[in-house]
Amino acid sequence: MRAITLLLAALVVSLSTAFSAIPDISIVGQEGGLPQKLPGGYVKKMSRWSVESDQPENISRDAGTGLALERLPTEGDDTFVNPTSATELWWPLDLEALQVRPCLEVLMQGGSPRYALAGLTVRVPAHSSGDCEEWRNYGLNSQPLARQWTKFEFAVEGGFRIECFVGKNADDGEEDESDGVNGGEKDGDVSETMKEEDETYLWDRIFPGELGALDDRPSAHAMFASQRMDEALESVAVFLSNVDESSPLANGFHLVSFPLTEQWTDLPRVQNEKGYKLLCLATAEPDAEALVEMDEGLVALTATSVLNVDVLPTASGSESQYLPQSYRTLYCKK
């Protein structure tokens, strides 16, 4: 019996590794124009952190900055799995809602920023979880990571910002309004198309969101998003000024996210097995919308960081016979 148990455990680990492997990371903005490559397997093992300003009192907070550093649970913490994915975001069928929040993600080396990434934090909101708590690591492929990074120096240049889009297959037809972004209200309809692998996508902007009469002006979105980036960079500067030898970030490589807004956005429900795309661009280009349609090779020349994942439905976590103990309170309602 013990041999069978160990065999099943080994099978689960091998399947988890196969389903959650990420491709090599491309780092753009290098001298000479050619991108560098960073092994995806190495990046996947990096600790991921978030810097928060509105966490509960039980989360450690730096008294001098008012900012809290929180680590994302991962493989090796109890029975959690590694949630990082650069290609897919999974939505278990028994989770009623997922929410996202754009962020500037920074690769830290020895306590100093080295690369800037387009970031998107995902959570299961409290009202959708079995224990009425917020969850960010809700299983495999639950936290996206940009596949293309840029040098941190570009982040502090004027006009650098992050804009995010949802792309749905044009063949799927119009969705019901109740399934739209933000619970039925569509933000910033981009009404542009993008070809990918002989498929056409229709894109809606979800950040910075709807700007009323200025919604059709890329410069207005760029200005608003740049303001949010400036605020995030101020948080980066304040936070880094308090990183000392006692900090968990003082040694090695770490991925640290700084939110661009405190507001969380409901993701549209997945309507079919093809799902849809989530695209975030960290760029200083004047028109981020134009990059949506651009060839990947040309986007790399713009020193833009790109996060691009497929949102796909998966089986209910509560019905899995291999559900790790760490997730039982999330999926198994009392």
PDB file of N, CA and C in Angstrom, residues 74-126:
ATOM      1  N   THR A  74       4.121  28.780  -2.346  1.00  0.00           N
ATOM      2  CA  THR A  74       4.510  28.035  -3.526  1.00  0.00           C
ATOM      3  C   THR A  74       4.906  26.623  -3.138  1.00  0.00           C
ATOM      4  N   GLU A  75       5.437  25.875  -4.088  1.00  0.00           N
ATOM      5  CA  GLU A  75       5.866  24.499  -3.846  1.00  0.00           C
ATOM      6  C   GLU A  75       6.905  24.462  -2.718  1.00  0.00           C
ATOM      7  N   GLY A  76       6.681  23.591  -1.738  1.00  0.00           N
ATOM      8  CA  GLY A  76       7.552  23.504  -0.575  1.00  0.00           C
ATOM      9  C   GLY A  76       6.933  24.117   0.659  1.00  0.00           C
ATOM     10  N   ASP A  77       5.861  24.930   0.475  1.00  0.00           N
ATOM     11  CA  ASP A  77       5.109  25.481   1.597  1.00  0.00           C
ATOM     12  C   ASP A  77       3.908  24.565   1.850  1.00  0.00           C
ATOM     13  N   ASP A  78       3.979  23.791   2.928  1.00  0.00           N
ATOM     14  CA  ASP A  78       2.923  22.798   3.196  1.00  0.00           C
ATOM     15  C   ASP A  78       2.739  21.939   1.947  1.00  0.00           C
ATOM     16  N   THR A  79       1.507  21.880   1.432  1.00  0.00           N
ATOM     17  CA  THR A  79       1.262  21.070   0.227  1.00  0.00           C
ATOM     18  C   THR A  79       0.839  21.949  -0.952  1.00  0.00           C
ATOM     19  N   PHE A  80       1.268  23.210  -0.949  1.00  0.00           N
ATOM     20  CA  PHE A  80       0.976  24.092  -2.079  1.00  0.00           C
ATOM     21  C   PHE A  80       1.764  23.644  -3.314  1.00  0.00           C
ATOM     22  N   VAL A  81       1.254  24.009  -4.485  1.00  0.00           N
ATOM     23  CA  VAL A  81       1.974  23.798  -5.738  1.00  0.00           C
ATOM     24  C   VAL A  81       2.490  25.146  -6.220  1.00  0.00           C
ATOM     25  N   ASN A  82       3.420  25.124  -7.180  1.00  0.00           N
ATOM     26  CA  ASN A  82       3.940  26.358  -7.765  1.00  0.00           C
ATOM     27  C   ASN A  82       2.872  26.931  -8.703  1.00  0.00           C
ATOM     28  N   PRO A  83       2.396  28.158  -8.457  1.00  0.00           N
ATOM     29  CA  PRO A  83       1.286  28.708  -9.251  1.00  0.00           C
ATOM     30  C   PRO A  83       1.704  29.447 -10.515  1.00  0.00           C
ATOM     31  N   THR A  84       3.008  29.638 -10.735  1.00  0.00           N
ATOM     32  CA  THR A  84       3.480  30.502 -11.814  1.00  0.00           C
ATOM     33  C   THR A  84       3.307  29.868 -13.191  1.00  0.00           C
ATOM     34  N   SER A  85       2.819  30.661 -14.135  1.00  0.00           N
ATOM     35  CA  SER A  85       2.699  30.234 -15.528  1.00  0.00           C
ATOM     36  C   SER A  85       2.889  31.429 -16.443  1.00  0.00           C
ATOM     37  N   ALA A  86       3.571  31.226 -17.552  1.00  0.00           N
ATOM     38  CA  ALA A  86       3.773  32.296 -18.534  1.00  0.00           C
ATOM     39  C   ALA A  86       2.932  32.087 -19.787  1.00  0.00           C
ATOM     40  N   THR A  87       2.108  31.053 -19.796  1.00  0.00           N
ATOM     41  CA  THR A  87       1.329  30.752 -20.998  1.00  0.00           C
ATOM     42  C   THR A  87      -0.167  30.615 -20.744  1.00  0.00           C
ATOM     43  N   GLU A  88      -0.574  30.110 -19.572  1.00  0.00           N
ATOM     44  CA  GLU A  88      -1.984  29.841 -19.318  1.00  0.00           C
ATOM     45  C   GLU A  88      -2.390  30.297 -17.920  1.00  0.00           C
ATOM     46  N   LEU A  89      -3.648  30.715 -17.804  1.00  0.00           N
ATOM     47  CA  LEU A  89      -4.274  30.993 -16.517  1.00  0.00           C
ATOM     48  C   LEU A  89      -5.491  30.071 -16.426  1.00  0.00           C
ATOM     49  N   TRP A  90      -5.491  29.185 -15.430  1.00  0.00           N
ATOM     50  CA  TRP A  90      -6.567  28.192 -15.311  1.00  0.00           C
ATOM     51  C   TRP A  90      -7.680  28.707 -14.413  1.00  0.00           C
ATOM     52  N   TRP A  91      -8.910  28.396 -14.824  1.00  0.00           N
ATOM     53  CA  TRP A  91     -10.097  28.792 -14.063  1.00  0.00           C
ATOM     54  C   TRP A  91     -10.894  27.538 -13.724  1.00  0.00           C
ATOM     55  N   PRO A  92     -10.730  26.977 -12.524  1.00  0.00           N
ATOM     56  CA  PRO A  92     -11.524  25.802 -12.121  1.00  0.00           C
ATOM     57  C   PRO A  92     -13.012  26.116 -12.152  1.00  0.00           C
ATOM     58  N   LEU A  93     -13.808  25.155 -12.604  1.00  0.00           N
ATOM     59  CA  LEU A  93     -15.223  25.388 -12.829  1.00  0.00           C
ATOM     60  C   LEU A  93     -15.996  25.692 -11.561  1.00  0.00           C
ATOM     61  N   ASP A  94     -15.480  25.270 -10.398  1.00  0.00           N
ATOM     62  CA  ASP A  94     -16.225  25.505  -9.165  1.00  0.00           C
ATOM     63  C   ASP A  94     -15.851  26.819  -8.481  1.00  0.00           C
ATOM     64  N   LEU A  95     -15.041  27.646  -9.130  1.00  0.00           N
ATOM     65  CA  LEU A  95     -14.766  28.980  -8.612  1.00  0.00           C
ATOM     66  C   LEU A  95     -15.659  29.975  -9.357  1.00  0.00           C
ATOM     67  N   GLU A  96     -16.521  30.649  -8.623  1.00  0.00           N
ATOM     68  CA  GLU A  96     -17.492  31.534  -9.250  1.00  0.00           C
ATOM     69  C   GLU A  96     -16.853  32.778  -9.852  1.00  0.00           C
ATOM     70  N   ALA A  97     -15.766  33.230  -9.271  1.00  0.00           N
ATOM     71  CA  ALA A  97     -15.183  34.488  -9.742  1.00  0.00           C
ATOM     72  C   ALA A  97     -13.667  34.477  -9.601  1.00  0.00           C
ATOM     73  N   LEU A  98     -13.008  35.151 -10.542  1.00  0.00           N
ATOM     74  CA  LEU A  98     -11.593  35.484 -10.447  1.00  0.00           C
ATOM     75  C   LEU A  98     -11.463  36.979 -10.692  1.00  0.00           C
ATOM     76  N   GLN A  99     -10.544  37.614  -9.983  1.00  0.00           N
ATOM     77  CA  GLN A  99     -10.308  39.033 -10.155  1.00  0.00           C
ATOM     78  C   GLN A  99      -8.834  39.295 -10.438  1.00  0.00           C
ATOM     79  N   VAL A 100      -8.556  40.383 -11.145  1.00  0.00           N
ATOM     80  CA  VAL A 100      -7.177  40.737 -11.495  1.00  0.00           C
ATOM     81  C   VAL A 100      -6.899  42.185 -11.097  1.00  0.00           C
ATOM     82  N   ARG A 101      -5.607  42.467 -10.911  1.00  0.00           N
ATOM     83  CA  ARG A 101      -5.145  43.808 -10.593  1.00  0.00           C
ATOM     84  C   ARG A 101      -3.789  44.006 -11.263  1.00  0.00           C
ATOM     85  N   PRO A 102      -3.642  45.011 -12.138  1.00  0.00           N
ATOM     86  CA  PRO A 102      -2.357  45.226 -12.815  1.00  0.00           C
ATOM     87  C   PRO A 102      -1.295  45.702 -11.842  1.00  0.00           C
ATOM     88  N   CYS A 103      -0.062  45.328 -12.119  1.00  0.00           N
ATOM     89  CA  CYS A 103       1.041  45.721 -11.248  1.00  0.00           C
ATOM     90  C   CYS A 103       2.329  45.837 -12.056  1.00  0.00           C
ATOM     91  N   LEU A 104       3.248  46.614 -11.518  1.00  0.00           N
ATOM     92  CA  LEU A 104       4.619  46.621 -12.033  1.00  0.00           C
ATOM     93  C   LEU A 104       5.361  45.527 -11.292  1.00  0.00           C
ATOM     94  N   GLU A 105       5.884  44.564 -12.030  1.00  0.00           N
ATOM     95  CA  GLU A 105       6.651  43.496 -11.396  1.00  0.00           C
ATOM     96  C   GLU A 105       8.133  43.766 -11.648  1.00  0.00           C
ATOM     97  N   VAL A 106       8.931  43.580 -10.606  1.00  0.00           N
ATOM     98  CA  VAL A 106      10.356  43.910 -10.681  1.00  0.00           C
ATOM     99  C   VAL A 106      11.184  42.690 -10.307  1.00  0.00           C
ATOM    100  N   LEU A 107      12.151  42.362 -11.148  1.00  0.00           N
ATOM    101  CA  LEU A 107      13.112  41.310 -10.804  1.00  0.00           C
ATOM    102  C   LEU A 107      14.216  41.949  -9.980  1.00  0.00           C
ATOM    103  N   MET A 108      14.328  41.503  -8.729  1.00  0.00           N
ATOM    104  CA  MET A 108      15.330  42.039  -7.806  1.00  0.00           C
ATOM    105  C   MET A 108      16.511  41.084  -7.728  1.00  0.00           C
ATOM    106  N   GLN A 109      17.708  41.633  -7.765  1.00  0.00           N
ATOM    107  CA  GLN A 109      18.932  40.866  -7.583  1.00  0.00           C
ATOM    108  C   GLN A 109      19.751  41.519  -6.473  1.00  0.00           C
ATOM    109  N   GLY A 110      19.934  40.773  -5.382  1.00  0.00           N
ATOM    110  CA  GLY A 110      20.692  41.315  -4.266  1.00  0.00           C
ATOM    111  C   GLY A 110      20.123  42.598  -3.703  1.00  0.00           C
ATOM    112  N   GLY A 111      18.793  42.719  -3.704  1.00  0.00           N
ATOM    113  CA  GLY A 111      18.151  43.895  -3.148  1.00  0.00           C
ATOM    114  C   GLY A 111      18.036  45.080  -4.084  1.00  0.00           C
ATOM    115  N   SER A 112      18.477  44.934  -5.343  1.00  0.00           N
ATOM    116  CA  SER A 112      18.422  46.029  -6.316  1.00  0.00           C
ATOM    117  C   SER A 112      17.570  45.631  -7.518  1.00  0.00           C
ATOM    118  N   PRO A 113      16.823  46.579  -8.106  1.00  0.00           N
ATOM    119  CA  PRO A 113      15.988  46.254  -9.273  1.00  0.00           C
ATOM    120  C   PRO A 113      16.834  46.068 -10.521  1.00  0.00           C
ATOM    121  N   ARG A 114      16.506  45.050 -11.283  1.00  0.00           N
ATOM    122  CA  ARG A 114      17.265  44.780 -12.501  1.00  0.00           C
ATOM    123  C   ARG A 114      16.385  44.788 -13.751  1.00  0.00           C
ATOM    124  N   TYR A 115      15.223  44.140 -13.679  1.00  0.00           N
ATOM    125  CA  TYR A 115      14.326  44.095 -14.831  1.00  0.00           C
ATOM    126  C   TYR A 115      12.918  44.513 -14.426  1.00  0.00           C
ATOM    127  N   ALA A 116      12.179  45.080 -15.382  1.00  0.00           N
ATOM    128  CA  ALA A 116      10.789  45.479 -15.180  1.00  0.00           C
ATOM    129  C   ALA A 116       9.885  44.596 -16.024  1.00  0.00           C
ATOM    130  N   LEU A 117       8.751  44.215 -15.452  1.00  0.00           N
ATOM    131  CA  LEU A 117       7.828  43.296 -16.115  1.00  0.00           C
ATOM    132  C   LEU A 117       6.407  43.848 -16.069  1.00  0.00           C
ATOM    133  N   ALA A 118       5.679  43.628 -17.144  1.00  0.00           N
ATOM    134  CA  ALA A 118       4.239  43.832 -17.089  1.00  0.00           C
ATOM    135  C   ALA A 118       3.670  42.771 -16.162  1.00  0.00           C
ATOM    136  N   GLY A 119       2.893  43.193 -15.166  1.00  0.00           N
ATOM    137  CA  GLY A 119       2.400  42.244 -14.177  1.00  0.00           C
ATOM    138  C   GLY A 119       0.893  42.279 -14.039  1.00  0.00           C
ATOM    139  N   LEU A 120       0.352  41.152 -13.578  1.00  0.00           N
ATOM    140  CA  LEU A 120      -1.081  41.035 -13.344  1.00  0.00           C
ATOM    141  C   LEU A 120      -1.275  40.045 -12.197  1.00  0.00           C
ATOM    142  N   THR A 121      -1.756  40.540 -11.064  1.00  0.00           N
ATOM    143  CA  THR A 121      -2.021  39.670  -9.925  1.00  0.00           C
ATOM    144  C   THR A 121      -3.447  39.139 -10.025  1.00  0.00           C
ATOM    145  N   VAL A 122      -3.617  37.851  -9.768  1.00  0.00           N
ATOM    146  CA  VAL A 122      -4.932  37.208  -9.830  1.00  0.00           C
ATOM    147  C   VAL A 122      -5.316  36.734  -8.433  1.00  0.00           C
ATOM    148  N   ARG A 123      -6.601  36.834  -8.108  1.00  0.00           N
ATOM    149  CA  ARG A 123      -7.060  36.317  -6.825  1.00  0.00           C
ATOM    150  C   ARG A 123      -8.443  35.699  -6.950  1.00  0.00           C
ATOM    151  N   VAL A 124      -8.724  34.756  -6.044  1.00  0.00           N
ATOM    152  CA  VAL A 124     -10.086  34.301  -5.805  1.00  0.00           C
ATOM    153  C   VAL A 124     -10.623  35.210  -4.700  1.00  0.00           C
ATOM    154  N   PRO A 125     -11.641  36.027  -4.972  1.00  0.00           N
ATOM    155  CA  PRO A 125     -12.147  36.914  -3.930  1.00  0.00           C
ATOM    156  C   PRO A 125     -12.816  36.128  -2.806  1.00  0.00           C
ATOM    157  N   ALA A 126     -12.900  36.746  -1.650  1.00  0.00           N
ATOM    158  CA  ALA A 126     -13.420  36.055  -0.469  1.00  0.00           C
ATOM    159  C   ALA A 126     -14.817  35.488  -0.685  1.00  0.00           C
TER     160      ALA A 126
END
